Short mmCIF file of C-alpha atoms in Angstrom, two decimals:
data_model
loop_
_atom_site.label_atom_id
_atom_site.label_comp_id
_atom_site.label_asym_id
_atom_site.label_seq_id
_atom_site.Cartn_x
_atom_site.Cartn_y
_atom_site.Cartn_z
CA MET A 1 9.08 14.89 -15.78
CA GLY A 2 5.83 13.16 -15.13
CA ASP A 3 4.60 11.89 -11.84
CA HIS A 4 4.36 8.36 -13.37
CA ILE A 5 7.80 8.27 -14.24
CA LEU A 6 8.82 9.25 -10.61
CA THR A 7 6.53 6.50 -9.23
CA SER A 8 7.34 3.84 -11.95
CA HIS A 9 9.12 1.45 -9.55
CA ALA A 10 6.39 1.56 -6.89
CA CYS A 11 3.78 0.87 -9.49
CA GLU A 12 5.79 -2.01 -10.97
CA LEU A 13 6.24 -3.38 -7.54
CA VAL A 14 2.51 -3.22 -6.57
CA GLN A 15 1.39 -4.63 -9.94
CA THR A 16 3.62 -7.64 -9.69
CA GLU A 17 2.46 -8.31 -6.13
CA ASN A 18 -1.23 -7.92 -7.24
CA ARG A 19 -1.12 -10.15 -10.09
CA ALA A 20 0.68 -12.90 -8.27
CA VAL A 21 -1.50 -15.94 -7.22
CA HIS A 22 1.08 -17.40 -4.94
CA LEU A 23 3.75 -15.77 -2.64
CA LEU A 24 6.55 -14.60 -4.81
CA GLN A 25 10.34 -14.12 -3.73
CA TYR A 26 10.72 -10.88 -1.74
CA ASP A 27 11.68 -8.25 -4.27
CA GLU A 28 14.90 -6.74 -2.59
CA VAL A 29 15.85 -4.74 -5.87
CA GLY A 30 12.39 -3.40 -6.41
CA VAL A 31 12.14 -2.17 -2.81
CA ALA A 32 15.63 -0.81 -3.00
CA ASN A 33 14.57 1.24 -6.19
CA VAL A 34 11.56 2.68 -4.56
CA GLN A 35 13.57 3.74 -1.43
CA LYS A 36 16.09 5.40 -3.62
CA ASP A 37 13.07 7.14 -5.43
CA ILE A 38 11.75 8.29 -2.02
CA GLY A 39 15.19 9.72 -1.03
CA HIS A 40 15.90 11.44 -4.37
CA LEU A 41 12.38 13.19 -4.15
CA HIS A 42 13.10 14.12 -0.51
CA ASP A 43 16.52 15.84 -1.65
CA LYS A 44 14.80 17.54 -4.53
CA ILE A 45 12.05 18.98 -2.13
CA ARG A 46 14.44 19.88 0.34
CA ALA A 47 16.64 21.97 -2.41
CA HIS A 48 13.44 23.29 -3.85
CA SER A 49 12.37 24.53 -0.28
CA THR A 50 15.83 25.89 0.51
CA LYS A 51 15.92 28.06 -2.77
CA LEU A 52 12.51 29.54 -1.79
CA ASP A 53 13.87 30.44 1.64
CA GLU A 54 17.01 32.02 0.09
CA GLN A 55 14.74 34.32 -2.12
CA GLY A 56 13.21 35.58 1.13
CA PHE A 57 9.32 35.23 0.36
CA GLU A 58 7.30 36.26 3.26
CA GLU A 59 3.90 35.81 1.77
CA THR A 60 2.62 32.69 0.03
CA SER A 61 1.00 35.19 -2.52
CA GLU A 62 4.49 36.07 -3.77
CA VAL A 63 5.40 32.45 -5.02
CA SER A 64 5.04 31.84 -8.55
CA PRO A 65 2.52 29.31 -9.77
CA GLU A 66 5.25 27.33 -11.42
CA TRP A 67 7.03 26.69 -8.03
CA ILE A 68 3.74 25.54 -6.42
CA THR A 69 3.00 23.23 -9.22
CA LEU A 70 6.59 21.73 -9.05
CA PHE A 71 6.48 21.49 -5.40
CA VAL A 72 3.18 19.84 -5.17
CA GLY A 73 4.12 17.30 -7.99
CA LEU A 74 7.26 16.45 -6.19
CA LYS A 75 5.28 15.92 -2.79
CA GLU A 76 2.54 13.97 -4.59
CA ALA A 77 5.16 11.56 -6.17
CA GLN A 78 6.87 10.94 -2.94
CA LEU A 79 3.76 10.08 -1.03
CA ARG A 80 2.85 7.68 -3.96
CA ASN A 81 6.12 5.94 -3.45
CA CYS A 82 5.70 5.73 0.02
CA ARG A 83 2.04 4.24 -0.13
CA GLY A 84 3.22 2.02 -2.74
CA LEU A 85 6.11 0.58 -0.54
CA MET A 86 3.63 0.30 2.29
CA LEU A 87 0.82 -1.30 0.32
CA TYR A 88 3.71 -3.87 -1.05
CA GLN A 89 4.78 -4.72 2.35
CA THR A 90 1.35 -4.96 3.80
CA SER A 91 0.06 -7.20 1.15
CA ARG A 92 2.98 -9.83 1.70
CA LEU A 93 2.28 -9.78 5.32
CA GLU A 94 -1.54 -10.53 4.88
CA ARG A 95 -0.45 -13.34 2.77
CA ILE A 96 1.70 -14.79 5.38
CA GLN A 97 -1.06 -14.37 7.88
CA GLU A 98 -3.34 -16.29 5.62
CA MET A 99 -0.87 -19.00 4.96
CA CYS A 100 -0.10 -19.50 8.72
CA MET A 101 -3.90 -19.88 9.46
CA VAL A 102 -4.24 -22.47 6.73
CA TYR A 103 -1.19 -24.56 7.69
CA GLY A 104 -1.67 -24.52 11.38
CA GLY A 105 0.69 -21.75 12.50
CA SER A 106 3.68 -22.22 10.15
CA ILE A 107 3.99 -22.02 6.46
CA PRO A 108 5.74 -24.79 4.32
CA LYS A 109 9.51 -24.68 3.99
CA GLU A 110 9.42 -24.11 0.10
CA GLU A 111 7.02 -21.02 0.72
CA ARG A 112 9.26 -19.83 3.53
CA GLN A 113 12.16 -19.56 1.36
CA GLN A 114 10.35 -16.78 -0.53
CA LEU A 115 10.55 -14.47 2.61
CA ALA A 116 12.95 -11.72 3.45
CA PRO A 117 14.59 -12.06 6.92
CA HIS A 118 12.14 -9.63 8.60
CA GLU A 119 9.27 -11.40 7.11
CA LYS A 120 10.65 -14.86 8.54
CA ASP A 121 10.55 -13.23 12.02
CA TYR A 122 7.00 -11.91 11.32
CA GLU A 123 5.93 -15.32 10.25
CA LYS A 124 7.59 -16.96 13.38
CA GLN A 125 6.02 -14.66 15.92
CA TYR A 126 2.62 -14.56 14.20
CA GLY A 127 2.56 -18.50 14.00
CA LYS A 128 3.54 -18.57 17.79
CA LEU A 129 0.48 -16.16 18.46
CA LEU A 130 -1.98 -18.66 16.58
CA ARG A 131 -0.48 -21.85 18.16
CA ASP A 132 -0.85 -20.27 21.78
CA TYR A 133 -4.34 -19.37 20.90
CA HIS A 134 -5.21 -22.67 19.55
CA ALA A 135 -3.54 -24.29 22.78
CA ALA A 136 -5.78 -22.01 24.93
CA LEU A 137 -9.07 -22.55 22.70
CA PHE A 138 -8.80 -26.30 22.78
CA MET A 139 -7.25 -27.03 26.17
CA PRO A 140 -7.82 -30.78 27.44
CA THR A 141 -11.27 -31.02 29.33
CA ASP A 142 -11.41 -32.38 32.94
CA ASP A 143 -12.03 -35.77 31.54
CA GLY A 144 -8.84 -35.83 29.88
CA GLU A 145 -10.18 -35.27 26.12
CA ALA A 146 -7.43 -34.08 23.86
CA PRO A 147 -7.82 -31.00 21.73
CA PRO A 148 -8.55 -31.64 17.82
CA PRO A 149 -5.61 -32.76 15.85
CA GLU A 150 -6.36 -30.44 12.94
CA TRP A 151 -7.61 -26.96 12.86
CA ASP A 152 -8.21 -24.02 10.64
CA LEU A 153 -8.79 -20.80 12.30
CA GLY A 154 -9.99 -19.08 9.18
CA GLU A 155 -12.62 -21.93 8.39
CA HIS A 156 -15.57 -20.00 9.51
CA LEU A 157 -14.53 -16.66 8.72
CA GLU A 158 -16.53 -14.60 6.42
CA PRO A 159 -14.96 -12.41 3.74
CA PRO A 160 -14.91 -8.71 4.80
CA VAL A 161 -17.60 -6.63 3.12
CA PRO A 162 -16.36 -3.28 1.61
CA ASN A 163 -17.99 -0.21 2.98
CA LYS A 164 -19.54 1.19 -0.10
CA ASP A 165 -20.07 4.39 1.72
CA LEU A 166 -16.14 4.97 1.44
CA TYR A 167 -16.04 4.44 -2.23
CA ILE A 168 -17.02 7.27 -4.61
CA GLN A 169 -17.19 7.95 -8.26
CA VAL A 170 -14.88 10.52 -9.84
CA ARG A 171 -13.96 11.91 -13.29
CA ALA A 172 -10.48 12.88 -14.41
CA CYS A 173 -10.06 16.37 -15.39
CA GLU A 174 -6.45 15.74 -16.76
CA ASP A 175 -4.19 12.75 -17.33
CA ILE A 176 -2.71 11.69 -14.07
CA GLY A 177 -1.14 8.39 -15.16
CA GLU A 178 -0.91 5.20 -12.98
CA ILE A 179 -0.84 5.49 -9.32
CA ALA A 180 -0.31 3.17 -6.43
CA THR A 181 -3.09 3.52 -3.79
CA SER A 182 -3.57 2.16 -0.22
CA ASN A 183 -7.11 0.81 -0.80
CA SER A 184 -8.15 1.02 -4.47
CA GLY A 185 -5.09 -0.92 -5.79
CA THR A 186 -3.15 0.37 -8.94
CA VAL A 187 -5.25 2.99 -10.93
CA THR A 188 -4.60 4.46 -14.36
CA ILE A 189 -6.27 7.84 -14.53
CA LYS A 190 -6.68 9.57 -18.14
CA ARG A 191 -8.57 12.51 -18.94
CA GLY A 192 -12.37 12.20 -19.03
CA GLN A 193 -12.44 8.68 -17.40
CA LYS A 194 -14.55 7.80 -14.51
CA HIS A 195 -13.31 5.83 -11.55
CA CYS A 196 -15.10 4.21 -8.37
CA VAL A 197 -12.10 4.46 -5.79
CA ASP A 198 -11.91 4.69 -2.00
CA ARG A 199 -12.34 8.31 -0.87
CA SER A 200 -9.28 8.61 1.20
CA ASP A 201 -7.19 7.62 -1.99
CA VAL A 202 -8.25 10.59 -4.07
CA ASP A 203 -8.88 13.41 -1.48
CA LEU A 204 -5.87 15.22 -2.55
CA TYR A 205 -6.39 14.90 -6.18
CA ILE A 206 -10.13 16.39 -5.68
CA ARG A 207 -8.71 19.22 -3.54
CA THR A 208 -6.18 20.26 -6.24
CA GLY A 209 -8.57 20.07 -9.03
CA LYS A 210 -7.44 16.94 -10.97
CA LEU A 211 -10.46 14.98 -10.34
CA THR A 212 -13.91 16.18 -9.62
CA ARG A 213 -17.24 14.38 -8.49
CA PRO A 214 -19.62 13.84 -11.12
CA VAL A 215 -22.70 16.18 -10.88
CA GLY A 216 -25.41 14.76 -8.74
CA ASP A 217 -22.87 12.55 -6.85
CA ALA A 218 -21.00 14.87 -4.87
CA LYS A 219 -22.00 15.00 -1.08
#
């Protein structure tokens, strides 16, 4: 079974979130599916490891290449699912933060209905931090001047500039399929294609020979 099948729920979850212009309803079913996939992979990895222990191998060199390939594939799929789920949750929390800043500490009721219970708690606590900060920043002066009635903490914030040193160009040595990464979004990797991605997202694939740095670009 290909890695892309073992991670299809996570990829779908991340893709839907990335394509959304507005805050969507929290996908409880999608999250539950990814959690089931993670648990299923965990059970397969444990059973695979137990079988190896029962065979009594003492040296890594005694393990067959087929076993190593299967084990690494299962671990990679489990890691991708975990990172996809984390990416989905983090993306939604960042949307909530932005909306709290725009709307003065609390998001509109219709948008709040899209949140999961734990997200509502987060929005409440984050909003309180913003309001407390605003109250401390715009405290009345000695002459009794009141703080500004409207505010936007994000008004003068500059968008973050990505560090280009963290991004590298890689070439695919084989078909990997669609993967959900923490910093480069969802990437579909096919043999022979080049991609510019965050170094931390592809270190494992470079070490296992699935991706390589083009000649003259490796450092």
